[in-house]
CSV table of C-alpha atoms in Angstrom, one decimal:
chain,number,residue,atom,x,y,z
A,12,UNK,CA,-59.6,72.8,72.5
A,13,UNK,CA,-57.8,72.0,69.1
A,14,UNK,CA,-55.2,71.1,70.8
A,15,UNK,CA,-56.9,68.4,72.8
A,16,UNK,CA,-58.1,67.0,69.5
A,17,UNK,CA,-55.0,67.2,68.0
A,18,UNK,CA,-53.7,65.2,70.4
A,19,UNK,CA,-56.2,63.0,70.4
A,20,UNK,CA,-55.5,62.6,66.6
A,21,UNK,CA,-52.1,62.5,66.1
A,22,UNK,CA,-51.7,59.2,68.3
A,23,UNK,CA,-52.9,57.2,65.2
A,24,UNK,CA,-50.7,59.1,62.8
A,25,UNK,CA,-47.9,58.6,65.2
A,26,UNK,CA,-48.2,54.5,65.3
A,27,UNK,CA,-48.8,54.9,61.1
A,28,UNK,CA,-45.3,56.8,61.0
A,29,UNK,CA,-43.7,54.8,62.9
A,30,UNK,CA,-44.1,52.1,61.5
A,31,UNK,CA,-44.4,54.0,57.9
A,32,UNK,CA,-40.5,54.8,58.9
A,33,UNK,CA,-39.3,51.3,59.0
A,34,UNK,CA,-40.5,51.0,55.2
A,35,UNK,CA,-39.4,53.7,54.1
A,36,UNK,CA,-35.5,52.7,55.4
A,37,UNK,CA,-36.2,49.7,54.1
A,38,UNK,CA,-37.0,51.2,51.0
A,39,UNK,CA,-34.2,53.3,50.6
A,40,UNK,CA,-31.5,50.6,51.7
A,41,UNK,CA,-32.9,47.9,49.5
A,42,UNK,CA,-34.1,49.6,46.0
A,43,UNK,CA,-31.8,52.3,46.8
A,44,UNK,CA,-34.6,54.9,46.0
A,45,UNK,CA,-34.2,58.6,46.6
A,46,UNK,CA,-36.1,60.0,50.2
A,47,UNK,CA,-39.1,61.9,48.4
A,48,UNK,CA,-39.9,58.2,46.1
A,49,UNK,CA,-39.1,56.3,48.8
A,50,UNK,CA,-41.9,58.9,50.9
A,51,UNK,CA,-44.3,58.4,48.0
A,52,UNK,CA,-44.1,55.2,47.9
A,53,UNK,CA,-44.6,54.4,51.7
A,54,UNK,CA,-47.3,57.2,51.9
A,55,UNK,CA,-49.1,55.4,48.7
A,56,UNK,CA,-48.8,51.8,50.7
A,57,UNK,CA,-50.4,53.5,53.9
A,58,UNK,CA,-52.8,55.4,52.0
A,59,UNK,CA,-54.1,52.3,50.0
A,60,UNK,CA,-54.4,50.6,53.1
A,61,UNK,CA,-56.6,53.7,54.6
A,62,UNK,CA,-58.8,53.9,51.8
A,63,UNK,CA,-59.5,50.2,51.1
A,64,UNK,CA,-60.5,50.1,55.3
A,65,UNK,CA,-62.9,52.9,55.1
A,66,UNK,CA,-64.5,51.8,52.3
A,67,UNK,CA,-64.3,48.0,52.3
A,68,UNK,CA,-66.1,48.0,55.7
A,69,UNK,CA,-69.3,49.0,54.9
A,70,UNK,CA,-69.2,46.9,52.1
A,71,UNK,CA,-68.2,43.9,53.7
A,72,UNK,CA,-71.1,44.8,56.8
A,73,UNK,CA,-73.3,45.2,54.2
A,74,UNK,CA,-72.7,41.3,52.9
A,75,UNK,CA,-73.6,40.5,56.1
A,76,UNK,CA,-77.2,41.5,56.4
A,77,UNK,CA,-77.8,40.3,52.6
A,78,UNK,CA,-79.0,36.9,54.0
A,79,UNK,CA,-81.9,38.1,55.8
A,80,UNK,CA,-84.8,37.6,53.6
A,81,UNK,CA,-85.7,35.2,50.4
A,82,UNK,CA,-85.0,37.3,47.4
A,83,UNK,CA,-86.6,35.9,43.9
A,84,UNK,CA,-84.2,34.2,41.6
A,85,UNK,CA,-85.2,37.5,39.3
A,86,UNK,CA,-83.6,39.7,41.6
A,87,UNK,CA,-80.4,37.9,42.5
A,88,UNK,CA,-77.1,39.4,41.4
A,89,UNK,CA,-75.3,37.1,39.0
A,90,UNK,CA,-71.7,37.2,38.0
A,91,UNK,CA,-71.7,40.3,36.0
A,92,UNK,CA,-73.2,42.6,38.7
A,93,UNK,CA,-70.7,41.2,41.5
A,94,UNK,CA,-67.8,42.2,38.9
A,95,UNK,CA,-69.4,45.3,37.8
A,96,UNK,CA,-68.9,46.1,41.9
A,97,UNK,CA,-65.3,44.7,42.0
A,98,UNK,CA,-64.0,46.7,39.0
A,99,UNK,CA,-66.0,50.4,40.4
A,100,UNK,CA,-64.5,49.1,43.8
A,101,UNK,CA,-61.0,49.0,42.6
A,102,UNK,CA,-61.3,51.9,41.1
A,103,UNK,CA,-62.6,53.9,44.2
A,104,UNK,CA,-59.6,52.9,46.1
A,105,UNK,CA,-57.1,53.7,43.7
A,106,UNK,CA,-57.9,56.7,42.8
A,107,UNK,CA,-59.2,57.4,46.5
A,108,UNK,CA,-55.5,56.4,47.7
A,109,UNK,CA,-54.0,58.6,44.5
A,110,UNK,CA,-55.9,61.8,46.0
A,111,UNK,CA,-55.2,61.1,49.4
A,112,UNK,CA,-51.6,60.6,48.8
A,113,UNK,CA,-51.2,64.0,46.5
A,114,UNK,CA,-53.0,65.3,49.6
A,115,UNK,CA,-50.9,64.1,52.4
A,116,UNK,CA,-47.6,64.7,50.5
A,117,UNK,CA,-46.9,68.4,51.5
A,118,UNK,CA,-47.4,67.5,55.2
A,119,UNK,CA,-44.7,64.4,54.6
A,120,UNK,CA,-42.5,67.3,53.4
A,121,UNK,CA,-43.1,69.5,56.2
A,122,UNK,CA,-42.4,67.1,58.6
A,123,UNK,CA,-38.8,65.9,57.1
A,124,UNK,CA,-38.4,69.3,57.5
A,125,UNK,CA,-40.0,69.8,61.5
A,126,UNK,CA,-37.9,66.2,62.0
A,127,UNK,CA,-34.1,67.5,61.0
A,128,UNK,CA,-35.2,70.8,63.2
A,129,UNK,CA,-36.0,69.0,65.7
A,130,UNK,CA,-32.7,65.9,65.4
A,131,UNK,CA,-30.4,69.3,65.4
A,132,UNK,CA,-31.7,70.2,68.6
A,133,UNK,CA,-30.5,66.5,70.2
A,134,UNK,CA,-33.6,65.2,71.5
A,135,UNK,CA,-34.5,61.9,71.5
A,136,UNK,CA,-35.8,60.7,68.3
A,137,UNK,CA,-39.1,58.9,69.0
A,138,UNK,CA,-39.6,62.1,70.5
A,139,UNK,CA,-38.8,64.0,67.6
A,140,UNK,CA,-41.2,61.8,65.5
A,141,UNK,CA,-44.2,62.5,67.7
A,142,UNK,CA,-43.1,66.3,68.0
A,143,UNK,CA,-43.5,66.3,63.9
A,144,UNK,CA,-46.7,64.1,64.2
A,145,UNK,CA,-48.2,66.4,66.2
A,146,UNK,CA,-47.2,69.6,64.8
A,147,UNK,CA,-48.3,68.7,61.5
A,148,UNK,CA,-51.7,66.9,62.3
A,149,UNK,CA,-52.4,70.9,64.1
A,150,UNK,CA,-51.8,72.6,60.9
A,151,UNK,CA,-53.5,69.7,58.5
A,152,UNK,CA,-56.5,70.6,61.4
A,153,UNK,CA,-56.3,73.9,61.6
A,154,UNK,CA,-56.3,73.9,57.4
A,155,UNK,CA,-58.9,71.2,57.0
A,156,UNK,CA,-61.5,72.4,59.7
A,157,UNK,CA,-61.3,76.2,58.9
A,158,UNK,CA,-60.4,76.7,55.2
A,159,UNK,CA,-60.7,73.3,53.5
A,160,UNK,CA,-63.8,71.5,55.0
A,161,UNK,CA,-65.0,71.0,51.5
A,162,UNK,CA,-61.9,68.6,51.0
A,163,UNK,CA,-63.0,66.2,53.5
A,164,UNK,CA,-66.5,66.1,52.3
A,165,UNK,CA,-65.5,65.6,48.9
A,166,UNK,CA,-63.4,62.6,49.6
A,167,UNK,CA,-66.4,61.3,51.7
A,168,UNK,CA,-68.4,61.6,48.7
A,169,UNK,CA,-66.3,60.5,46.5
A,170,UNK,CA,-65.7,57.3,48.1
A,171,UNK,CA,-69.2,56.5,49.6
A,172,UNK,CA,-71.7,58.0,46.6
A,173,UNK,CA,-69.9,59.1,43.9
């Protein structure tokens, strides 16, 4: 059954590395950057954009429903409180994005590694990608649903309540 979900999960991952592996290239070949700052760096740029989705939705659906009722000019939001939302916001997703990065980095790692297994064997190397996709998103599940559940909560909490 994990591996169904795995499966199921690593499509996603798979379309993020791929395209996460034409920028970091492009990385490497342009600001001539070593492969584990060109890895942060792309895995920062994906992670920022992860974070600033999940929580940036509720808050924008939120907006929505605002204009359903007359509020009194007493209980308006002024200028202050809309920055005072801005700054805490921006500081969610960066820090969200740092943690999620720091978090994510081993598995990068692991996969270079999986990947040049896998480009030694000869096989094809879309296929390799998805091999390493795969193979890590099991052990990020396995780790994650059986030893470190608290992790995902945390970073829930963290970025919805906290």
């Amino acid at each position: 059954d994990i591996f169904r979900g795995t499966f199921v999960l690593s499509i996603p991952f798979f379309i993020t590395a791929f395209l996460g592996s034409f920028l970091h290239k492009k990385l490497v070949k342009k600001f001539k950057l070593s492969w584990f700052n060109s890895a942060v760096i792309t895995l920062l740029v994906f992670s920022l954009a992860l974070v600033s989705i999940a929580y940036l939705y509720p808050l924008f659906y939120a907006f929505q429903a605002e204009d359903l009722g007359v509020k009194p000019p007493e209980l308006q939001p002024d200028l202050s409180d809309y920055l005072h939302l801005v700054s805490i916001s921006v500081y969610k997703i960066g820090l969200g994005s740092i943690i999620t990065t720091i978090m994510a980095l081993p598995f990068v790692l692991l996969g270079g590694l999986i990947k040049d297994y896998f480009k030694k064997k000869k096989f094809n190397q879309y296929i390799c990608l998805y091999a390493t996709v795969f193979i890590c998103c099991l052990i990020a599940s396995v780790l994650f649903l059986f030893f470190f559940g608290w992790v995902l909560q945390g970073m829930l909490y963290f970025l919805y309540s906290g």
